[in-house]
Coordinates of C-alpha atoms and ligand atoms in Angstrom, one line a residue:
M291 CA 151.1 120.1 -24.0
Q292 CA 154.4 118.3 -24.6
R293 CA 155.4 117.5 -28.4
L294 CA 154.0 113.9 -29.1
S295 CA 155.5 111.5 -31.5
A296 CA 153.8 110.4 -34.4
R297 CA 152.9 107.1 -32.8
D298 CA 151.3 108.9 -29.7
L299 CA 149.2 111.1 -31.9
L300 CA 148.0 107.9 -33.9
E301 CA 147.0 106.2 -30.5
R302 CA 145.1 109.4 -29.5
L303 CA 143.3 109.8 -32.9
V304 CA 142.2 106.1 -32.9
S305 CA 141.0 106.5 -29.3
F306 CA 138.3 108.8 -30.8
P307 CA 135.5 106.4 -32.5
T308 CA 134.7 108.9 -35.1
V309 CA 132.5 106.7 -37.4
S310 CA 131.0 108.8 -40.1
R311 CA 127.5 108.6 -38.5
D312 CA 128.7 110.0 -35.2
T313 CA 130.2 113.2 -34.2
N314 CA 133.8 114.0 -34.8
L315 CA 134.0 116.8 -32.4
P316 CA 136.0 115.3 -29.6
L317 CA 138.8 114.6 -32.0
V318 CA 138.6 117.9 -33.6
D319 CA 138.6 119.6 -30.2
W320 CA 141.6 117.6 -29.1
V321 CA 143.6 118.3 -32.3
E322 CA 142.7 122.0 -32.0
G323 CA 144.0 122.1 -28.5
Y324 CA 147.0 120.2 -29.3
L325 CA 147.9 122.4 -32.1
A326 CA 147.0 125.6 -30.2
S327 CA 149.5 124.4 -27.3
H328 CA 152.2 124.6 -30.0
G329 CA 151.1 128.1 -31.2
I330 CA 149.1 126.8 -34.3
A331 CA 145.8 128.4 -34.8
S332 CA 143.2 126.2 -36.4
H333 CA 140.0 127.0 -38.4
R334 CA 136.9 124.8 -38.5
H335 CA 134.2 124.3 -40.9
W336 CA 131.1 123.1 -39.5
H337 CA 128.8 120.5 -40.9
E338 CA 125.4 122.3 -41.1
D339 CA 123.8 120.1 -38.5
G340 CA 126.7 121.2 -35.9
T341 CA 127.8 117.5 -35.0
K342 CA 131.0 117.4 -37.1
A343 CA 133.7 119.9 -38.2
A344 CA 136.6 120.0 -40.5
L345 CA 139.8 121.4 -39.2
F346 CA 142.5 123.4 -41.2
A347 CA 145.6 125.1 -40.3
H348 CA 148.6 126.9 -41.8
V349 CA 152.3 127.2 -40.5
G350 CA 154.8 129.3 -42.2
P351 CA 154.8 132.4 -44.3
M352 CA 151.3 133.7 -44.9
E353 CA 151.7 133.3 -48.6
A354 CA 150.5 131.0 -51.5
G355 CA 152.7 128.1 -53.0
G356 CA 152.7 125.8 -49.9
I357 CA 151.8 122.2 -49.5
V358 CA 148.6 120.9 -47.9
L359 CA 148.4 117.5 -46.2
S360 CA 144.9 116.2 -46.1
G361 CA 143.0 113.4 -44.5
H362 CA 139.7 112.4 -43.3
T363 CA 138.8 112.0 -39.7
D364 CA 135.9 109.6 -40.0
V365 CA 136.2 105.9 -40.2
V366 CA 133.9 103.0 -41.1
P367 CA 131.8 101.1 -38.2
V368 CA 133.0 98.0 -36.6
D369 CA 129.5 96.7 -36.4
G370 CA 129.2 93.0 -36.9
Q371 CA 132.9 92.6 -37.0
N372 CA 134.6 90.3 -34.6
W373 CA 137.8 92.2 -33.5
T374 CA 140.5 90.5 -31.7
S375 CA 141.2 93.6 -29.5
D376 CA 139.4 96.7 -28.9
P377 CA 139.2 98.6 -32.3
W378 CA 139.6 101.9 -30.5
V379 CA 142.8 101.1 -28.8
V380 CA 146.0 100.9 -30.9
V381 CA 147.7 97.4 -30.3
E382 CA 151.1 96.4 -31.7
R383 CA 151.0 92.8 -32.9
D384 CA 153.5 91.1 -35.3
G385 CA 154.9 94.4 -36.6
R386 CA 151.4 95.9 -37.0
L387 CA 149.6 98.7 -35.5
C388 CA 146.0 97.4 -35.2
G389 CA 142.9 99.6 -34.7
R390 CA 140.1 100.9 -36.6
G391 CA 141.5 103.7 -38.9
T392 CA 145.1 103.1 -38.4
C393 CA 145.4 102.4 -42.1
D394 CA 142.3 104.5 -43.5
M395 CA 143.6 107.0 -42.5
K396 CA 144.5 108.2 -39.1
G397 CA 147.9 106.8 -39.5
F398 CA 148.3 109.6 -42.3
D399 CA 146.6 112.1 -40.1
A400 CA 148.8 111.5 -37.2
L401 CA 151.8 112.0 -39.6
A402 CA 150.5 115.1 -40.8
I403 CA 149.7 116.5 -37.4
W404 CA 153.2 115.7 -36.3
A405 CA 154.7 117.3 -39.5
L406 CA 152.9 120.5 -38.9
V407 CA 154.1 120.8 -35.3
E408 CA 157.6 120.0 -36.4
A409 CA 157.3 122.8 -39.1
K410 CA 156.2 125.2 -36.7
A411 CA 159.1 124.4 -34.3
R412 CA 161.8 124.1 -36.7
G413 CA 160.5 126.8 -39.1
V414 CA 159.7 126.6 -42.8
R415 CA 160.3 129.0 -45.6
R416 CA 157.4 127.5 -47.7
P417 CA 154.0 127.0 -45.9
L418 CA 152.6 123.9 -44.8
Q419 CA 149.0 123.3 -44.3
L420 CA 146.9 120.7 -42.6
A421 CA 143.2 119.8 -43.7
L422 CA 141.3 117.3 -41.8
S423 CA 137.8 116.4 -43.2
Y424 CA 134.7 114.5 -42.1
D425 CA 132.0 112.3 -44.1
E426 CA 134.7 110.9 -46.6
E427 CA 133.4 107.5 -45.9
I428 CA 129.9 108.2 -46.9
G429 CA 130.7 109.5 -50.3
C430 CA 133.4 112.4 -49.8
T431 CA 130.7 114.9 -49.0
G432 CA 132.9 116.8 -46.4
A433 CA 135.9 118.0 -48.4
P434 CA 134.3 120.4 -51.0
P435 CA 133.0 122.7 -48.3
M436 CA 136.2 122.5 -46.3
I437 CA 138.2 123.3 -49.4
A438 CA 135.9 126.3 -50.0
A439 CA 136.2 127.5 -46.5
M440 CA 140.0 127.1 -46.4
Q441 CA 140.4 128.9 -49.7
A442 CA 138.5 131.9 -48.1
V443 CA 140.8 132.1 -45.0
L444 CA 144.2 130.7 -46.0
P445 CA 146.7 131.5 -48.9
Q446 CA 146.1 128.8 -51.6
A447 CA 148.6 125.7 -51.4
A448 CA 150.3 124.9 -54.7
A449 CA 149.9 121.2 -54.0
A450 CA 147.8 118.6 -52.0
I451 CA 148.7 115.4 -50.7
I452 CA 145.8 113.2 -50.0
G453 CA 147.1 110.4 -47.8
E454 CA 144.9 107.5 -48.5
P455 CA 146.7 104.2 -48.1
S456 CA 148.9 103.9 -51.3
R457 CA 151.9 102.1 -49.7
M458 CA 153.6 105.5 -50.1
K459 CA 153.4 105.2 -53.9
A460 CA 152.5 108.3 -55.9
V461 CA 148.9 107.7 -57.1
N462 CA 148.2 110.3 -59.7
G463 CA 144.9 109.3 -61.0
H464 CA 141.6 107.6 -59.9
K465 CA 138.1 107.1 -61.0
G466 CA 135.4 109.6 -60.2
G467 CA 132.0 108.6 -58.9
A468 CA 128.5 109.4 -58.5
G469 CA 125.6 107.5 -56.7
Y470 CA 121.8 107.8 -56.4
R471 CA 119.4 106.4 -53.9
V472 CA 116.4 105.4 -56.2
H473 CA 112.8 105.1 -54.8
V474 CA 110.5 103.7 -57.5
K475 CA 106.9 104.2 -56.5
G476 CA 104.5 101.9 -58.2
F477 CA 100.8 101.3 -57.9
E478 CA 99.3 98.0 -56.1
V479 CA 96.9 95.8 -57.7
H480 CA 96.3 92.0 -57.5
S481 CA 98.9 90.6 -60.0
S482 CA 96.0 89.0 -62.0
L483 CA 95.1 92.6 -63.0
L484 CA 98.8 93.5 -63.9
P485 CA 98.2 95.9 -66.5
Q486 CA 96.1 98.1 -64.3
G487 CA 98.9 98.5 -61.8
V488 CA 102.7 99.4 -61.9
S489 CA 105.2 97.1 -60.3
A490 CA 107.9 99.2 -58.7
I491 CA 110.1 96.2 -58.8
M492 CA 109.6 95.7 -62.5
E493 CA 110.2 99.3 -63.4
A494 CA 113.4 99.2 -61.1
A495 CA 114.4 96.1 -63.1
R496 CA 114.3 98.4 -66.3
L497 CA 116.7 100.7 -64.8
I498 CA 119.1 98.1 -63.6
C499 CA 118.9 96.5 -67.0
W500 CA 120.0 99.9 -68.3
F501 CA 123.2 99.7 -66.1
N502 CA 123.9 96.0 -67.3
D503 CA 123.6 97.3 -70.9
R504 CA 125.9 100.3 -70.4
N505 CA 128.5 98.1 -68.8
A506 CA 128.4 95.7 -71.8
E507 CA 128.9 98.7 -74.1
N508 CA 131.6 100.3 -72.1
Q509 CA 133.4 96.9 -71.8
A510 CA 133.1 96.3 -75.5
K511 CA 134.3 99.5 -76.8
P512 CA 138.1 100.3 -77.1
A513 CA 139.5 102.1 -74.1
S514 CA 140.9 105.6 -74.2
A515 CA 144.6 106.0 -73.4
M516 CA 143.5 107.4 -70.1
A517 CA 141.0 104.7 -69.4
A518 CA 143.7 102.0 -70.3
L519 CA 145.6 102.7 -67.2
F520 CA 142.7 101.5 -65.0
D521 CA 141.4 98.1 -64.1
P522 CA 138.7 97.7 -65.3
P523 CA 139.6 100.3 -68.1
F524 CA 136.0 101.5 -68.4
T525 CA 133.2 103.3 -66.6
T526 CA 131.1 100.9 -64.4
L527 CA 127.6 101.2 -63.2
H528 CA 126.6 99.2 -60.2
S529 CA 123.5 98.6 -57.9
G530 CA 124.5 97.1 -54.5
M531 CA 121.4 97.2 -52.4
I532 CA 117.8 96.5 -53.3
N533 CA 114.4 95.9 -51.6
G534 CA 110.7 96.1 -52.4
G535 CA 107.3 94.5 -52.5
T536 CA 105.1 92.8 -50.2
A537 CA 103.6 89.6 -51.7
H538 CA 104.1 87.5 -54.7
N539 CA 100.6 88.4 -56.0
I540 CA 100.6 92.2 -55.6
T541 CA 102.3 94.6 -57.9
A542 CA 105.0 96.1 -55.8
G543 CA 104.2 99.6 -54.4
D544 CA 107.5 100.4 -53.6
C545 CA 111.1 99.5 -54.6
R546 CA 114.2 101.1 -53.3
F547 CA 117.7 100.6 -54.5
V548 CA 121.1 102.3 -54.6
M549 CA 123.4 102.7 -57.6
E550 CA 126.8 104.1 -58.3
F551 CA 128.8 105.1 -61.4
R552 CA 132.8 104.8 -61.2
V553 CA 133.8 107.0 -64.1
V554 CA 137.2 106.8 -65.8
P555 CA 139.1 110.3 -66.1
G556 CA 138.3 111.9 -69.5
E557 CA 134.6 111.0 -68.9
S558 CA 132.3 113.3 -66.7
P559 CA 130.4 111.8 -63.7
Q560 CA 127.7 114.7 -64.5
D561 CA 127.4 113.5 -68.2
W562 CA 126.6 109.9 -66.9
C563 CA 124.2 111.3 -64.3
T564 CA 122.3 113.3 -67.1
E565 CA 122.0 110.3 -69.3
F566 CA 120.6 108.3 -66.5
E567 CA 118.1 110.9 -65.4
A568 CA 117.0 110.9 -69.1
Y569 CA 116.3 107.3 -69.1
V570 CA 114.5 107.7 -65.8
A571 CA 112.3 110.4 -67.1
K572 CA 111.3 108.0 -70.0
V573 CA 110.5 105.2 -67.6
R574 CA 108.6 107.5 -65.3
A575 CA 106.6 108.8 -68.2
A576 CA 105.4 105.3 -69.2
M577 CA 104.6 104.4 -65.6
Q578 CA 102.6 107.6 -65.3
A579 CA 100.6 106.8 -68.5
V580 CA 99.2 103.8 -66.7
R581 CA 99.0 105.3 -63.0
P582 CA 99.6 109.1 -62.7
E583 CA 100.4 108.4 -59.1
A584 CA 103.4 106.3 -59.9
D585 CA 106.8 107.9 -59.8
I586 CA 110.7 107.6 -59.6
V587 CA 112.4 109.7 -57.0
L588 CA 116.2 110.2 -57.3
E589 CA 118.5 111.4 -54.5
R590 CA 122.0 112.0 -55.4
F591 CA 124.1 111.1 -52.6
F592 CA 127.6 111.4 -53.7
D593 CA 129.6 113.0 -56.5
V594 CA 133.3 112.7 -56.5
P595 CA 135.2 114.0 -59.5
P596 CA 138.0 111.7 -61.0
L597 CA 141.7 112.5 -60.2
T598 CA 143.0 113.2 -63.6
P599 CA 146.8 112.6 -64.1
E600 CA 148.5 115.9 -64.5
V601 CA 151.1 116.6 -67.0
S602 CA 154.3 117.5 -65.0
G603 CA 152.0 118.3 -62.0
H604 CA 153.7 120.1 -59.0
A605 CA 152.3 117.5 -56.4
E606 CA 153.4 114.6 -58.5
G607 CA 156.9 116.1 -58.9
L608 CA 157.1 116.7 -55.2
V609 CA 155.9 113.2 -54.1
R610 CA 158.1 111.5 -56.7
R611 CA 161.2 113.5 -55.5
L612 CA 160.4 112.4 -51.9
T613 CA 159.5 108.8 -52.4
G614 CA 161.9 108.0 -55.2
D615 CA 158.9 106.5 -56.8
N616 CA 158.8 107.2 -60.6
A617 CA 156.3 104.6 -61.7
T618 CA 152.6 105.4 -62.8
H619 CA 150.1 104.3 -60.3
V620 CA 146.2 104.8 -60.6
V621 CA 143.5 103.2 -58.5
S622 CA 139.8 102.6 -59.0
Y623 CA 138.5 104.0 -55.7
G624 CA 137.6 107.5 -55.3
T625 CA 139.3 110.0 -52.9
E626 CA 139.2 113.6 -51.9
A627 CA 142.2 114.2 -54.2
G628 CA 139.8 114.8 -57.2
Q629 CA 138.0 117.4 -55.2
F630 CA 141.3 119.2 -54.4
Q631 CA 142.2 119.1 -58.1
A632 CA 138.8 120.4 -59.2
A633 CA 139.3 123.4 -56.7
G634 CA 142.6 124.2 -58.4
Y635 CA 145.2 122.3 -56.6
S636 CA 147.8 120.1 -58.1
A637 CA 146.8 116.9 -56.2
I638 CA 148.2 113.5 -55.8
V639 CA 147.3 110.5 -53.3
C640 CA 150.2 109.2 -51.3
G641 CA 149.9 107.6 -47.9
P642 CA 151.1 104.7 -45.8
G643 CA 149.3 101.3 -45.5
D644 CA 147.4 99.1 -48.0
I645 CA 144.0 99.9 -49.2
A646 CA 143.2 96.1 -48.8
Q647 CA 143.3 96.7 -45.0
A648 CA 140.8 99.6 -45.1
H649 CA 137.5 98.7 -43.6
Q650 CA 138.5 95.3 -42.6
V651 CA 138.2 93.6 -39.1
D652 CA 141.4 93.8 -37.3
E653 CA 142.5 96.7 -39.6
Y654 CA 146.1 97.5 -39.3
L655 CA 149.0 99.5 -40.5
E656 CA 152.4 98.0 -40.7
L657 CA 154.9 99.7 -38.5
S658 CA 157.3 99.7 -41.6
E659 CA 154.6 101.6 -43.5
F660 CA 154.2 104.2 -40.7
Q661 CA 157.9 104.5 -40.6
A662 CA 158.1 105.1 -44.4
G663 CA 155.5 107.7 -43.7
L664 CA 157.5 109.5 -41.2
D665 CA 160.7 109.3 -43.4
F666 CA 158.5 111.1 -46.2
M667 CA 157.5 113.9 -43.6
E668 CA 161.2 114.4 -42.8
K669 CA 162.1 114.8 -46.3
L670 CA 159.1 117.1 -46.8
L671 CA 160.2 119.4 -43.8
S672 CA 163.7 119.5 -45.4
E673 CA 162.2 120.5 -48.7
L674 CA 160.1 123.3 -47.0
A675 CA 162.9 124.4 -44.6
Ligands
ZN121 ZN1 139.9 106.8 -46.7

């Protein structure tokens, strides 16, 4: 297959509607075939249900110490969004490339694939690796098994660049996170007999009040130096969806809600989860003292380590050199960078586009940002040559 421009690659990638709930295999097949046609072997790590795969590849000497460029292949749905043009076709309007995933983050994926093929054609002295994950948008669950599979097959890269949209700034820290789906199981009685029943809604309210209390405490205490880099400069607890109950005069049999922690580096998502689960155990015991059938069932559905700013980190040094950006940037959203860091890579977030565009109707990537990304890749290739 002829060598494609980064722009052509972007158009190809966007044409695959890789919404997280659907398969990404057509995209992975295509990328694998494209890389193979340029003499680059890829490896897959399969999702356990066989509907998705992550893809990784290596160019250059088979030795450790290279750079890995990493992005996710999945995108958020377009359901209920009123797009001006087909979201799965890249359209150029007003200096912008419009299409689902152009910004988050197929723009970077296209640049990374472009750079890998260029590295193969031009030759590099230090290795360049590509890692494309799935299921990032539903809680960064695809990257950890991909990273483990990659470490089993390829020499370990020294630095990982995760190209989430950062306007090509070097983002060296982000919050971690963890989330639960909570199912509170009450016991239905007529509400006039309240003490004989258990209202799942009212018990859920205790848990949600606990979030409010922790937020107030976190906000009131002085921020650590690390936390002070973030806005807001503390760990937050949030519940974004709830439903339950059947009638005004029946104690609710069921209440379901979701909750998330966004944890500043220096604190551990696991510690927060342990504390929450201890409180849940207390509430559950009180419910079961009234009705043994009552229960609280927790399902942990995401778990993302924070990206902790590194002291003279390799990835940060490299990206600062290539972008000329010497300021400090941290963000409050989670990425796969924390997972790479937890697996022993020096890691940083740097990619084209503005996170404000992510997930939006008429999502776009400015041409100037895409060009800045291309310039970055050119410099990276010179660095590795
Ligand atoms: Zn993303």
